[in-house]
Amino acid sequence: SVILVEPQLGENIGLAARAMMNGGLSDLRIVKPRDGWPNPKANAAASGAELIIEAARIYGSTEEAVVDLQRVFAMTARPREMIKPVAKPRDAASEMRALIRDRLRIGILFGPERKGLDNDEVALADTVVQAPLNPAHSSMNLGHAVMVMSYEWFQSDDDTPDRFLNEGRTGLASKEELFIFFGRLEAELDACGFFHVAEKRPIMVRNIRNIFQRSELTEQEVRILHGIVSGLIRLSHSKDESEPRI
């Protein structure tokens, strides 16, 4: 559950709901929204997350909003004079996942835009969450804070590879396609005298092939390279034909 304590602006409630939707969260609880509820500005800012806004539950106090939960986290940028575990958002999200797997009901508190959570509200939490940010400016907009936690929550169970090649509508070129291109390119380089030192030709050929193979060329890119070679051949032939003959 995402619990917004006394949020001031409807726009920020909408942005928080949008961030929740990005992270796969849906249970929004709002404690004493300053401008009342429902708030048309929240719907306008939700941008596709209106269902979360419409299903949001309104509470008269923070205690009422967390009474059915078994573990509560509180996100705050300010250091507190309390002896409580403090976790970064990423570690907190992983801990939340583990608690959810144990069938516990979890919530995280976010304070109002101007002053954040007060000490009594933080005291309701089992763990404080602090994002490691610029010490000279570590406060975040309410929507930003919810986005940070929503992102880390989603990432904690996401198996998207850290890095991959977006091949679009084409696939990686096969070795056969590469060999055909290499053969054609090397033949043209021979013809123009590029390999002018014969004993160095094998080394140069390997280096050229390695350049292209490191690039993980797609089928379309190999076709483009063939087109480049064809264009250079045509240009060379046209120059030869334009030269005066003796």
JSON list of C-alpha atoms in Angstrom, two decimals:
[
{"chain": "A", "resi": 1, "resn": "SER", "atom": "CA", "xyz": [0.00, 0.00, 0.00]},
{"chain": "A", "resi": 2, "resn": "VAL", "atom": "CA", "xyz": [1.16, 3.54, -0.80]},
{"chain": "A", "resi": 3, "resn": "ILE", "atom": "CA", "xyz": [0.01, 5.92, 1.93]},
{"chain": "A", "resi": 4, "resn": "LEU", "atom": "CA", "xyz": [0.08, 9.66, 1.23]},
{"chain": "A", "resi": 5, "resn": "VAL", "atom": "CA", "xyz": [-0.11, 11.60, 4.48]},
{"chain": "A", "resi": 6, "resn": "GLU", "atom": "CA", "xyz": [-1.89, 14.97, 4.15]},
{"chain": "A", "resi": 7, "resn": "PRO", "atom": "CA", "xyz": [-0.93, 15.62, 0.51]},
{"chain": "A", "resi": 8, "resn": "GLN", "atom": "CA", "xyz": [-1.43, 19.24, -0.46]},
{"chain": "A", "resi": 9, "resn": "LEU", "atom": "CA", "xyz": [-1.83, 19.26, -4.25]},
{"chain": "A", "resi": 10, "resn": "GLY", "atom": "CA", "xyz": [-4.20, 17.12, -6.27]},
{"chain": "A", "resi": 11, "resn": "GLU", "atom": "CA", "xyz": [-1.66, 17.12, -9.10]},
{"chain": "A", "resi": 12, "resn": "ASN", "atom": "CA", "xyz": [0.88, 15.39, -6.86]},
{"chain": "A", "resi": 13, "resn": "ILE", "atom": "CA", "xyz": [-1.65, 12.74, -5.89]},
{"chain": "A", "resi": 14, "resn": "GLY", "atom": "CA", "xyz": [-2.23, 12.09, -9.59]},
{"chain": "A", "resi": 15, "resn": "LEU", "atom": "CA", "xyz": [1.50, 11.90, -10.29]},
{"chain": "A", "resi": 16, "resn": "ALA", "atom": "CA", "xyz": [1.91, 9.48, -7.38]},
{"chain": "A", "resi": 17, "resn": "ALA", "atom": "CA", "xyz": [-0.85, 7.28, -8.83]},
{"chain": "A", "resi": 18, "resn": "ARG", "atom": "CA", "xyz": [0.85, 7.39, -12.23]},
{"chain": "A", "resi": 19, "resn": "ALA", "atom": "CA", "xyz": [4.15, 6.33, -10.62]},
{"chain": "A", "resi": 20, "resn": "MET", "atom": "CA", "xyz": [2.36, 3.50, -8.83]},
{"chain": "A", "resi": 21, "resn": "MET", "atom": "CA", "xyz": [0.91, 2.27, -12.12]},
{"chain": "A", "resi": 22, "resn": "ASN", "atom": "CA", "xyz": [4.41, 2.34, -13.64]},
{"chain": "A", "resi": 23, "resn": "GLY", "atom": "CA", "xyz": [5.65, 0.11, -10.82]},
{"chain": "A", "resi": 24, "resn": "GLY", "atom": "CA", "xyz": [2.71, -2.29, -10.74]},
{"chain": "A", "resi": 25, "resn": "LEU", "atom": "CA", "xyz": [1.23, -0.98, -7.48]},
{"chain": "A", "resi": 26, "resn": "SER", "atom": "CA", "xyz": [-2.47, -0.30, -7.01]},
{"chain": "A", "resi": 27, "resn": "ASP", "atom": "CA", "xyz": [-3.48, 0.24, -3.36]},
{"chain": "A", "resi": 28, "resn": "LEU", "atom": "CA", "xyz": [-3.47, 4.00, -2.73]},
{"chain": "A", "resi": 29, "resn": "ARG", "atom": "CA", "xyz": [-4.43, 5.34, 0.69]},
{"chain": "A", "resi": 30, "resn": "ILE", "atom": "CA", "xyz": [-4.74, 9.07, 1.37]},
{"chain": "A", "resi": 31, "resn": "VAL", "atom": "CA", "xyz": [-4.74, 10.66, 4.80]},
{"chain": "A", "resi": 32, "resn": "LYS", "atom": "CA", "xyz": [-6.59, 13.99, 5.07]},
{"chain": "A", "resi": 33, "resn": "PRO", "atom": "CA", "xyz": [-5.93, 15.47, 1.62]},
{"chain": "A", "resi": 34, "resn": "ARG", "atom": "CA", "xyz": [-5.74, 19.24, 2.03]},
{"chain": "A", "resi": 35, "resn": "ASP", "atom": "CA", "xyz": [-8.05, 20.12, -0.87]},
{"chain": "A", "resi": 36, "resn": "GLY", "atom": "CA", "xyz": [-10.67, 17.45, -0.15]},
{"chain": "A", "resi": 37, "resn": "TRP", "atom": "CA", "xyz": [-11.68, 14.42, -2.16]},
{"chain": "A", "resi": 38, "resn": "PRO", "atom": "CA", "xyz": [-12.42, 13.63, -4.95]},
{"chain": "A", "resi": 39, "resn": "ASN", "atom": "CA", "xyz": [-10.05, 16.05, -6.63]},
{"chain": "A", "resi": 40, "resn": "PRO", "atom": "CA", "xyz": [-10.35, 16.62, -10.41]},
{"chain": "A", "resi": 41, "resn": "LYS", "atom": "CA", "xyz": [-6.72, 17.76, -10.57]},
{"chain": "A", "resi": 42, "resn": "ALA", "atom": "CA", "xyz": [-5.60, 14.34, -9.34]},
{"chain": "A", "resi": 43, "resn": "ASN", "atom": "CA", "xyz": [-7.46, 12.63, -12.18]},
{"chain": "A", "resi": 44, "resn": "ALA", "atom": "CA", "xyz": [-6.02, 15.03, -14.74]},
{"chain": "A", "resi": 45, "resn": "ALA", "atom": "CA", "xyz": [-2.44, 14.36, -13.62]},
{"chain": "A", "resi": 46, "resn": "ALA", "atom": "CA", "xyz": [-2.89, 10.57, -13.31]},
{"chain": "A", "resi": 47, "resn": "SER", "atom": "CA", "xyz": [-2.58, 10.13, -17.10]},
{"chain": "A", "resi": 48, "resn": "GLY", "atom": "CA", "xyz": [-3.86, 6.58, -17.44]},
{"chain": "A", "resi": 49, "resn": "ALA", "atom": "CA", "xyz": [-3.86, 5.71, -13.75]},
{"chain": "A", "resi": 50, "resn": "GLU", "atom": "CA", "xyz": [-7.39, 6.94, -13.07]},
{"chain": "A", "resi": 51, "resn": "LEU", "atom": "CA", "xyz": [-8.44, 3.52, -11.78]},
{"chain": "A", "resi": 52, "resn": "ILE", "atom": "CA", "xyz": [-5.98, 3.91, -8.89]},
{"chain": "A", "resi": 53, "resn": "ILE", "atom": "CA", "xyz": [-7.40, 7.36, -8.12]},
{"chain": "A", "resi": 54, "resn": "GLU", "atom": "CA", "xyz": [-10.98, 6.11, -8.22]},
{"chain": "A", "resi": 55, "resn": "ALA", "atom": "CA", "xyz": [-10.19, 3.19, -5.92]},
{"chain": "A", "resi": 56, "resn": "ALA", "atom": "CA", "xyz": [-8.19, 5.29, -3.44]},
{"chain": "A", "resi": 57, "resn": "ARG", "atom": "CA", "xyz": [-9.29, 5.10, 0.19]},
{"chain": "A", "resi": 58, "resn": "ILE", "atom": "CA", "xyz": [-9.46, 8.21, 2.37]},
{"chain": "A", "resi": 59, "resn": "TYR", "atom": "CA", "xyz": [-8.56, 8.18, 6.08]},
{"chain": "A", "resi": 60, "resn": "GLY", "atom": "CA", "xyz": [-8.85, 10.66, 8.92]},
{"chain": "A", "resi": 61, "resn": "SER", "atom": "CA", "xyz": [-5.51, 9.76, 10.49]},
{"chain": "A", "resi": 62, "resn": "THR", "atom": "CA", "xyz": [-2.29, 7.95, 9.67]},
{"chain": "A", "resi": 63, "resn": "GLU", "atom": "CA", "xyz": [-3.01, 5.39, 12.38]},
{"chain": "A", "resi": 64, "resn": "GLU", "atom": "CA", "xyz": [-6.29, 4.47, 10.67]},
{"chain": "A", "resi": 65, "resn": "ALA", "atom": "CA", "xyz": [-4.49, 4.11, 7.33]},
{"chain": "A", "resi": 66, "resn": "VAL", "atom": "CA", "xyz": [-1.97, 1.57, 8.65]},
{"chain": "A", "resi": 67, "resn": "VAL", "atom": "CA", "xyz": [-4.02, -0.30, 11.25]},
{"chain": "A", "resi": 68, "resn": "ASP", "atom": "CA", "xyz": [-4.54, -3.40, 9.04]},
{"chain": "A", "resi": 69, "resn": "LEU", "atom": "CA", "xyz": [-0.90, -3.57, 7.94]},
{"chain": "A", "resi": 70, "resn": "GLN", "atom": "CA", "xyz": [1.77, -5.77, 9.51]},
{"chain": "A", "resi": 71, "resn": "ARG", "atom": "CA", "xyz": [4.91, -3.95, 8.40]},
{"chain": "A", "resi": 72, "resn": "VAL", "atom": "CA", "xyz": [5.20, -0.24, 7.64]},
{"chain": "A", "resi": 73, "resn": "PHE", "atom": "CA", "xyz": [8.02, 1.66, 5.95]},
{"chain": "A", "resi": 74, "resn": "ALA", "atom": "CA", "xyz": [8.41, 5.46, 5.99]},
{"chain": "A", "resi": 75, "resn": "MET", "atom": "CA", "xyz": [10.22, 7.39, 3.29]},
{"chain": "A", "resi": 76, "resn": "THR", "atom": "CA", "xyz": [11.90, 10.53, 4.59]},
{"chain": "A", "resi": 77, "resn": "ALA", "atom": "CA", "xyz": [14.94, 12.61, 3.67]},
{"chain": "A", "resi": 78, "resn": "ARG", "atom": "CA", "xyz": [15.58, 14.01, 7.16]},
{"chain": "A", "resi": 79, "resn": "PRO", "atom": "CA", "xyz": [17.66, 12.22, 9.80]},
{"chain": "A", "resi": 80, "resn": "ARG", "atom": "CA", "xyz": [15.70, 11.30, 12.90]},
{"chain": "A", "resi": 81, "resn": "GLU", "atom": "CA", "xyz": [16.62, 10.91, 16.55]},
{"chain": "A", "resi": 82, "resn": "MET", "atom": "CA", "xyz": [15.07, 7.46, 16.56]},
{"chain": "A", "resi": 83, "resn": "ILE", "atom": "CA", "xyz": [16.63, 4.05, 16.80]},
{"chain": "A", "resi": 84, "resn": "LYS", "atom": "CA", "xyz": [15.16, 2.43, 13.70]},
{"chain": "A", "resi": 85, "resn": "PRO", "atom": "CA", "xyz": [16.52, 0.39, 10.80]},
{"chain": "A", "resi": 86, "resn": "VAL", "atom": "CA", "xyz": [17.30, 2.61, 7.80]},
{"chain": "A", "resi": 87, "resn": "ALA", "atom": "CA", "xyz": [17.31, 1.16, 4.28]},
{"chain": "A", "resi": 88, "resn": "LYS", "atom": "CA", "xyz": [17.96, 2.47, 0.80]},
{"chain": "A", "resi": 89, "resn": "PRO", "atom": "CA", "xyz": [14.97, 2.23, -1.57]},
{"chain": "A", "resi": 90, "resn": "ARG", "atom": "CA", "xyz": [16.45, -0.77, -3.42]},
{"chain": "A", "resi": 91, "resn": "ASP", "atom": "CA", "xyz": [17.07, -2.75, -0.25]},
{"chain": "A", "resi": 92, "resn": "ALA", "atom": "CA", "xyz": [13.70, -1.75, 1.16]},
{"chain": "A", "resi": 93, "resn": "ALA", "atom": "CA", "xyz": [11.95, -2.98, -2.00]},
{"chain": "A", "resi": 94, "resn": "SER", "atom": "CA", "xyz": [13.72, -6.35, -1.78]},
{"chain": "A", "resi": 95, "resn": "GLU", "atom": "CA", "xyz": [12.71, -6.64, 1.87]},
{"chain": "A", "resi": 96, "resn": "MET", "atom": "CA", "xyz": [9.11, -5.81, 0.95]},
{"chain": "A", "resi": 97, "resn": "ARG", "atom": "CA", "xyz": [9.11, -8.55, -1.69]},
{"chain": "A", "resi": 98, "resn": "ALA", "atom": "CA", "xyz": [10.28, -11.07, 0.89]},
{"chain": "A", "resi": 99, "resn": "LEU", "atom": "CA", "xyz": [7.59, -9.97, 3.34]},
{"chain": "A", "resi": 100, "resn": "ILE", "atom": "CA", "xyz": [4.90, -10.19, 0.66]},
{"chain": "A", "resi": 101, "resn": "ARG", "atom": "CA", "xyz": [6.01, -13.74, -0.12]},
{"chain": "A", "resi": 102, "resn": "ASP", "atom": "CA", "xyz": [5.45, -14.47, 3.58]},
{"chain": "A", "resi": 103, "resn": "ARG", "atom": "CA", "xyz": [1.89, -13.18, 3.09]},
{"chain": "A", "resi": 104, "resn": "LEU", "atom": "CA", "xyz": [2.37, -10.07, 5.21]},
{"chain": "A", "resi": 105, "resn": "ARG", "atom": "CA", "xyz": [0.54, -6.82, 4.44]},
{"chain": "A", "resi": 106, "resn": "ILE", "atom": "CA", "xyz": [3.00, -4.01, 3.73]},
{"chain": "A", "resi": 107, "resn": "GLY", "atom": "CA", "xyz": [2.69, -0.24, 3.39]},
{"chain": "A", "resi": 108, "resn": "ILE", "atom": "CA", "xyz": [4.98, 2.75, 2.88]},
{"chain": "A", "resi": 109, "resn": "LEU", "atom": "CA", "xyz": [4.32, 6.26, 4.16]},
{"chain": "A", "resi": 110, "resn": "PHE", "atom": "CA", "xyz": [5.02, 9.47, 2.23]},
{"chain": "A", "resi": 111, "resn": "GLY", "atom": "CA", "xyz": [4.69, 12.85, 3.91]},
{"chain": "A", "resi": 112, "resn": "PRO", "atom": "CA", "xyz": [3.16, 16.14, 2.73]},
{"chain": "A", "resi": 113, "resn": "GLU", "atom": "CA", "xyz": [5.01, 18.20, 0.16]},
{"chain": "A", "resi": 114, "resn": "ARG", "atom": "CA", "xyz": [6.09, 21.08, 2.40]},
{"chain": "A", "resi": 115, "resn": "LYS", "atom": "CA", "xyz": [7.41, 19.37, 5.53]},
{"chain": "A", "resi": 116, "resn": "GLY", "atom": "CA", "xyz": [7.38, 15.62, 5.03]},
{"chain": "A", "resi": 117, "resn": "LEU", "atom": "CA", "xyz": [6.47, 13.14, 7.74]},
{"chain": "A", "resi": 118, "resn": "ASP", "atom": "CA", "xyz": [6.57, 14.27, 11.34]},
{"chain": "A", "resi": 119, "resn": "ASN", "atom": "CA", "xyz": [8.19, 12.24, 14.12]},
{"chain": "A", "resi": 120, "resn": "ASP", "atom": "CA", "xyz": [4.92, 10.72, 15.32]},
{"chain": "A", "resi": 121, "resn": "GLU", "atom": "CA", "xyz": [4.22, 9.43, 11.82]},
{"chain": "A", "resi": 122, "resn": "VAL", "atom": "CA", "xyz": [7.72, 8.05, 11.42]},
{"chain": "A", "resi": 123, "resn": "ALA", "atom": "CA", "xyz": [7.28, 6.35, 14.80]},
{"chain": "A", "resi": 124, "resn": "LEU", "atom": "CA", "xyz": [4.48, 4.26, 13.27]},
{"chain": "A", "resi": 125, "resn": "ALA", "atom": "CA", "xyz": [6.97, 2.69, 10.83]},
{"chain": "A", "resi": 126, "resn": "ASP", "atom": "CA", "xyz": [9.20, -0.32, 11.36]},
{"chain": "A", "resi": 127, "resn": "THR", "atom": "CA", "xyz": [11.83, 0.85, 8.85]},
{"chain": "A", "resi": 128, "resn": "VAL", "atom": "CA", "xyz": [12.90, 4.26, 7.55]},
{"chain": "A", "resi": 129, "resn": "VAL", "atom": "CA", "xyz": [13.72, 4.53, 3.83]},
{"chain": "A", "resi": 130, "resn": "GLN", "atom": "CA", "xyz": [16.22, 7.15, 2.72]},
{"chain": "A", "resi": 131, "resn": "ALA", "atom": "CA", "xyz": [17.35, 7.65, -0.87]},
{"chain": "A", "resi": 132, "resn": "PRO", "atom": "CA", "xyz": [21.09, 8.43, -1.20]},
{"chain": "A", "resi": 133, "resn": "LEU", "atom": "CA", "xyz": [20.93, 11.82, -2.91]},
{"chain": "A", "resi": 134, "resn": "ASN", "atom": "CA", "xyz": [22.92, 15.06, -2.95]},
{"chain": "A", "resi": 135, "resn": "PRO", "atom": "CA", "xyz": [23.24, 15.96, 0.77]},
{"chain": "A", "resi": 136, "resn": "ALA", "atom": "CA", "xyz": [22.84, 19.63, -0.10]},
{"chain": "A", "resi": 137, "resn": "HIS", "atom": "CA", "xyz": [19.48, 18.98, -1.78]},
{"chain": "A", "resi": 138, "resn": "SER", "atom": "CA", "xyz": [17.96, 15.62, -0.87]},
{"chain": "A", "resi": 139, "resn": "SER", "atom": "CA", "xyz": [14.26, 16.53, -0.72]},
{"chain": "A", "resi": 140, "resn": "MET", "atom": "CA", "xyz": [12.03, 15.23, -3.50]},
{"chain": "A", "resi": 141, "resn": "ASN", "atom": "CA", "xyz": [8.65, 16.12, -4.89]},
{"chain": "A", "resi": 142, "resn": "LEU", "atom": "CA", "xyz": [5.96, 13.73, -3.64]},
{"chain": "A", "resi": 143, "resn": "GLY", "atom": "CA", "xyz": [5.48, 12.23, -7.10]},
{"chain": "A", "resi": 144, "resn": "HIS", "atom": "CA", "xyz": [9.23, 11.75, -7.47]},
{"chain": "A", "resi": 145, "resn": "ALA", "atom": "CA", "xyz": [9.49, 9.98, -4.12]},
{"chain": "A", "resi": 146, "resn": "VAL", "atom": "CA", "xyz": [6.68, 7.57, -5.02]},
{"chain": "A", "resi": 147, "resn": "MET", "atom": "CA", "xyz": [8.32, 7.00, -8.41]},
{"chain": "A", "resi": 148, "resn": "VAL", "atom": "CA", "xyz": [11.64, 6.06, -6.80]},
{"chain": "A", "resi": 149, "resn": "MET", "atom": "CA", "xyz": [9.99, 3.42, -4.61]},
{"chain": "A", "resi": 150, "resn": "SER", "atom": "CA", "xyz": [7.66, 2.19, -7.37]},
{"chain": "A", "resi": 151, "resn": "TYR", "atom": "CA", "xyz": [10.63, 1.74, -9.70]},
{"chain": "A", "resi": 152, "resn": "GLU", "atom": "CA", "xyz": [12.67, -0.15, -7.12]},
{"chain": "A", "resi": 153, "resn": "TRP", "atom": "CA", "xyz": [9.64, -2.28, -6.25]},
{"chain": "A", "resi": 154, "resn": "PHE", "atom": "CA", "xyz": [9.19, -3.28, -9.89]},
{"chain": "A", "resi": 155, "resn": "GLN", "atom": "CA", "xyz": [12.91, -3.83, -10.42]},
{"chain": "A", "resi": 156, "resn": "SER", "atom": "CA", "xyz": [13.11, -6.16, -7.43]},
{"chain": "A", "resi": 157, "resn": "ASP", "atom": "CA", "xyz": [11.14, -8.78, -9.36]},
{"chain": "A", "resi": 158, "resn": "ASP", "atom": "CA", "xyz": [12.01, -7.88, -12.96]},
{"chain": "A", "resi": 159, "resn": "ASP", "atom": "CA", "xyz": [14.12, -10.16, -15.16]},
{"chain": "A", "resi": 160, "resn": "THR", "atom": "CA", "xyz": [14.80, -7.72, -18.00]},
{"chain": "A", "resi": 161, "resn": "PRO", "atom": "CA", "xyz": [18.48, -8.12, -19.00]},
{"chain": "A", "resi": 162, "resn": "ASP", "atom": "CA", "xyz": [20.74, -5.24, -18.02]},
{"chain": "A", "resi": 163, "resn": "ARG", "atom": "CA", "xyz": [21.80, -4.82, -21.64]},
{"chain": "A", "resi": 164, "resn": "PHE", "atom": "CA", "xyz": [20.51, -6.21, -24.91]},
{"chain": "A", "resi": 165, "resn": "LEU", "atom": "CA", "xyz": [20.51, -5.44, -28.62]},
{"chain": "A", "resi": 166, "resn": "ASN", "atom": "CA", "xyz": [17.25, -4.11, -29.99]},
{"chain": "A", "resi": 167, "resn": "GLU", "atom": "CA", "xyz": [17.23, -5.71, -33.44]},
{"chain": "A", "resi": 168, "resn": "GLY", "atom": "CA", "xyz": [14.02, -4.05, -34.63]},
{"chain": "A", "resi": 169, "resn": "ARG", "atom": "CA", "xyz": [12.49, -5.96, -37.53]},
{"chain": "A", "resi": 170, "resn": "THR", "atom": "CA", "xyz": [15.70, -7.68, -38.52]},
{"chain": "A", "resi": 171, "resn": "GLY", "atom": "CA", "xyz": [17.84, -10.34, -36.89]},
{"chain": "A", "resi": 172, "resn": "LEU", "atom": "CA", "xyz": [21.54, -10.71, -36.34]},
{"chain": "A", "resi": 173, "resn": "ALA", "atom": "CA", "xyz": [23.46, -11.49, -39.50]},
{"chain": "A", "resi": 174, "resn": "SER", "atom": "CA", "xyz": [24.57, -15.09, -39.88]},
{"chain": "A", "resi": 175, "resn": "LYS", "atom": "CA", "xyz": [28.23, -15.98, -40.26]},
{"chain": "A", "resi": 176, "resn": "GLU", "atom": "CA", "xyz": [27.51, -16.93, -43.87]},
{"chain": "A", "resi": 177, "resn": "GLU", "atom": "CA", "xyz": [26.22, -13.42, -44.60]},
{"chain": "A", "resi": 178, "resn": "LEU", "atom": "CA", "xyz": [29.28, -11.93, -42.93]},
{"chain": "A", "resi": 179, "resn": "PHE", "atom": "CA", "xyz": [31.66, -14.18, -44.84]},
{"chain": "A", "resi": 180, "resn": "ILE", "atom": "CA", "xyz": [30.06, -13.16, -48.16]},
{"chain": "A", "resi": 181, "resn": "PHE", "atom": "CA", "xyz": [30.44, -9.49, -47.26]},
{"chain": "A", "resi": 182, "resn": "PHE", "atom": "CA", "xyz": [34.02, -9.97, -46.06]},
{"chain": "A", "resi": 183, "resn": "GLY", "atom": "CA", "xyz": [34.93, -11.75, -49.29]},
{"chain": "A", "resi": 184, "resn": "ARG", "atom": "CA", "xyz": [33.50, -8.98, -51.41]},
{"chain": "A", "resi": 185, "resn": "LEU", "atom": "CA", "xyz": [35.07, -6.20, -49.34]},
{"chain": "A", "resi": 186, "resn": "GLU", "atom": "CA", "xyz": [38.49, -7.86, -49.33]},
{"chain": "A", "resi": 187, "resn": "ALA", "atom": "CA", "xyz": [38.35, -8.43, -53.09]},
{"chain": "A", "resi": 188, "resn": "GLU", "atom": "CA", "xyz": [37.69, -4.73, -53.67]},
{"chain": "A", "resi": 189, "resn": "LEU", "atom": "CA", "xyz": [40.45, -3.76, -51.24]},
{"chain": "A", "resi": 190, "resn": "ASP", "atom": "CA", "xyz": [42.82, -6.01, -53.19]},
{"chain": "A", "resi": 191, "resn": "ALA", "atom": "CA", "xyz": [41.71, -4.39, -56.44]},
{"chain": "A", "resi": 192, "resn": "CYS", "atom": "CA", "xyz": [42.37, -0.85, -55.20]},
{"chain": "A", "resi": 193, "resn": "GLY", "atom": "CA", "xyz": [45.78, -1.76, -53.78]},
{"chain": "A", "resi": 194, "resn": "PHE", "atom": "CA", "xyz": [44.87, -1.37, -50.10]},
{"chain": "A", "resi": 195, "resn": "PHE", "atom": "CA", "xyz": [46.90, -4.45, -49.15]},
{"chain": "A", "resi": 196, "resn": "HIS", "atom": "CA", "xyz": [50.11, -3.10, -50.67]},
{"chain": "A", "resi": 197, "resn": "VAL", "atom": "CA", "xyz": [52.34, -5.07, -48.30]},
{"chain": "A", "resi": 198, "resn": "ALA", "atom": "CA", "xyz": [51.60, -8.71, -49.10]},
{"chain": "A", "resi": 199, "resn": "GLU", "atom": "CA", "xyz": [53.00, -10.23, -45.90]},
{"chain": "A", "resi": 200, "resn": "LYS", "atom": "CA", "xyz": [50.78, -7.98, -43.78]},
{"chain": "A", "resi": 201, "resn": "ARG", "atom": "CA", "xyz": [47.58, -8.87, -45.64]},
{"chain": "A", "resi": 202, "resn": "PRO", "atom": "CA", "xyz": [46.48, -11.74, -43.31]},
{"chain": "A", "resi": 203, "resn": "ILE", "atom": "CA", "xyz": [46.85, -9.54, -40.22]},
{"chain": "A", "resi": 204, "resn": "MET", "atom": "CA", "xyz": [44.97, -6.66, -41.85]},
{"chain": "A", "resi": 205, "resn": "VAL", "atom": "CA", "xyz": [42.17, -8.99, -42.96]},
{"chain": "A", "resi": 206, "resn": "ARG", "atom": "CA", "xyz": [41.75, -10.33, -39.42]},
{"chain": "A", "resi": 207, "resn": "ASN", "atom": "CA", "xyz": [41.68, -6.81, -37.98]},
{"chain": "A", "resi": 208, "resn": "ILE", "atom": "CA", "xyz": [39.06, -5.65, -40.48]},
{"chain": "A", "resi": 209, "resn": "ARG", "atom": "CA", "xyz": [36.87, -8.69, -39.79]},
{"chain": "A", "resi": 210, "resn": "ASN", "atom": "CA", "xyz": [37.17, -8.17, -36.04]},
{"chain": "A", "resi": 211, "resn": "ILE", "atom": "CA", "xyz": [36.02, -4.55, -36.41]},
{"chain": "A", "resi": 212, "resn": "PHE", "atom": "CA", "xyz": [32.79, -5.66, -38.06]},
{"chain": "A", "resi": 213, "resn": "GLN", "atom": "CA", "xyz": [32.22, -8.71, -35.87]},
{"chain": "A", "resi": 214, "resn": "ARG", "atom": "CA", "xyz": [32.47, -6.63, -32.68]},
{"chain": "A", "resi": 215, "resn": "SER", "atom": "CA", "xyz": [29.58, -4.56, -34.00]},
{"chain": "A", "resi": 216, "resn": "GLU", "atom": "CA", "xyz": [27.10, -7.47, -33.90]},
{"chain": "A", "resi": 217, "resn": "LEU", "atom": "CA", "xyz": [25.81, -6.54, -37.35]},
{"chain": "A", "resi": 218, "resn": "THR", "atom": "CA", "xyz": [22.20, -7.26, -38.27]},
{"chain": "A", "resi": 219, "resn": "GLU", "atom": "CA", "xyz": [21.05, -8.59, -41.64]},
{"chain": "A", "resi": 220, "resn": "GLN", "atom": "CA", "xyz": [19.86, -5.12, -42.63]},
{"chain": "A", "resi": 221, "resn": "GLU", "atom": "CA", "xyz": [23.19, -3.54, -41.67]},
{"chain": "A", "resi": 222, "resn": "VAL", "atom": "CA", "xyz": [25.09, -6.08, -43.80]},
{"chain": "A", "resi": 223, "resn": "ARG", "atom": "CA", "xyz": [22.85, -5.18, -46.74]},
{"chain": "A", "resi": 224, "resn": "ILE", "atom": "CA", "xyz": [23.66, -1.49, -46.14]},
{"chain": "A", "resi": 225, "resn": "LEU", "atom": "CA", "xyz": [27.38, -2.27, -46.15]},
{"chain": "A", "resi": 226, "resn": "HIS", "atom": "CA", "xyz": [26.98, -4.14, -49.44]},
{"chain": "A", "resi": 227, "resn": "GLY", "atom": "CA", "xyz": [25.24, -1.05, -50.80]},
{"chain": "A", "resi": 228, "resn": "ILE", "atom": "CA", "xyz": [28.13, 1.16, -49.65]},
{"chain": "A", "resi": 229, "resn": "VAL", "atom": "CA", "xyz": [30.65, -1.09, -51.40]},
{"chain": "A", "resi": 230, "resn": "SER", "atom": "CA", "xyz": [28.51, -1.07, -54.58]},
{"chain": "A", "resi": 231, "resn": "GLY", "atom": "CA", "xyz": [28.32, 2.73, -54.48]},
{"chain": "A", "resi": 232, "resn": "LEU", "atom": "CA", "xyz": [32.08, 3.05, -54.15]},
{"chain": "A", "resi": 233, "resn": "ILE", "atom": "CA", "xyz": [32.60, 0.61, -57.03]},
{"chain": "A", "resi": 234, "resn": "ARG", "atom": "CA", "xyz": [30.27, 2.61, -59.27]},
{"chain": "A", "resi": 235, "resn": "LEU", "atom": "CA", "xyz": [32.03, 5.85, -58.35]},
{"chain": "A", "resi": 236, "resn": "SER", "atom": "CA", "xyz": [35.41, 4.34, -59.11]},
{"chain": "A", "resi": 237, "resn": "HIS", "atom": "CA", "xyz": [34.25, 3.01, -62.48]},
{"chain": "A", "resi": 238, "resn": "SER", "atom": "CA", "xyz": [32.66, 6.33, -63.45]},
{"chain": "A", "resi": 239, "resn": "LYS", "atom": "CA", "xyz": [35.91, 8.13, -62.70]},
{"chain": "A", "resi": 240, "resn": "ASP", "atom": "CA", "xyz": [37.84, 5.63, -64.78]},
{"chain": "A", "resi": 241, "resn": "GLU", "atom": "CA", "xyz": [35.49, 6.16, -67.74]},
{"chain": "A", "resi": 242, "resn": "SER", "atom": "CA", "xyz": [35.74, 9.96, -67.49]},
{"chain": "A", "resi": 243, "resn": "GLU", "atom": "CA", "xyz": [39.52, 10.01, -67.63]},
{"chain": "A", "resi": 244, "resn": "PRO", "atom": "CA", "xyz": [40.95, 10.95, -71.08]},
{"chain": "A", "resi": 245, "resn": "ARG", "atom": "CA", "xyz": [42.39, 7.99, -72.93]},
{"chain": "A", "resi": 246, "resn": "ILE", "atom": "CA", "xyz": [45.77, 8.34, -74.74]}
]
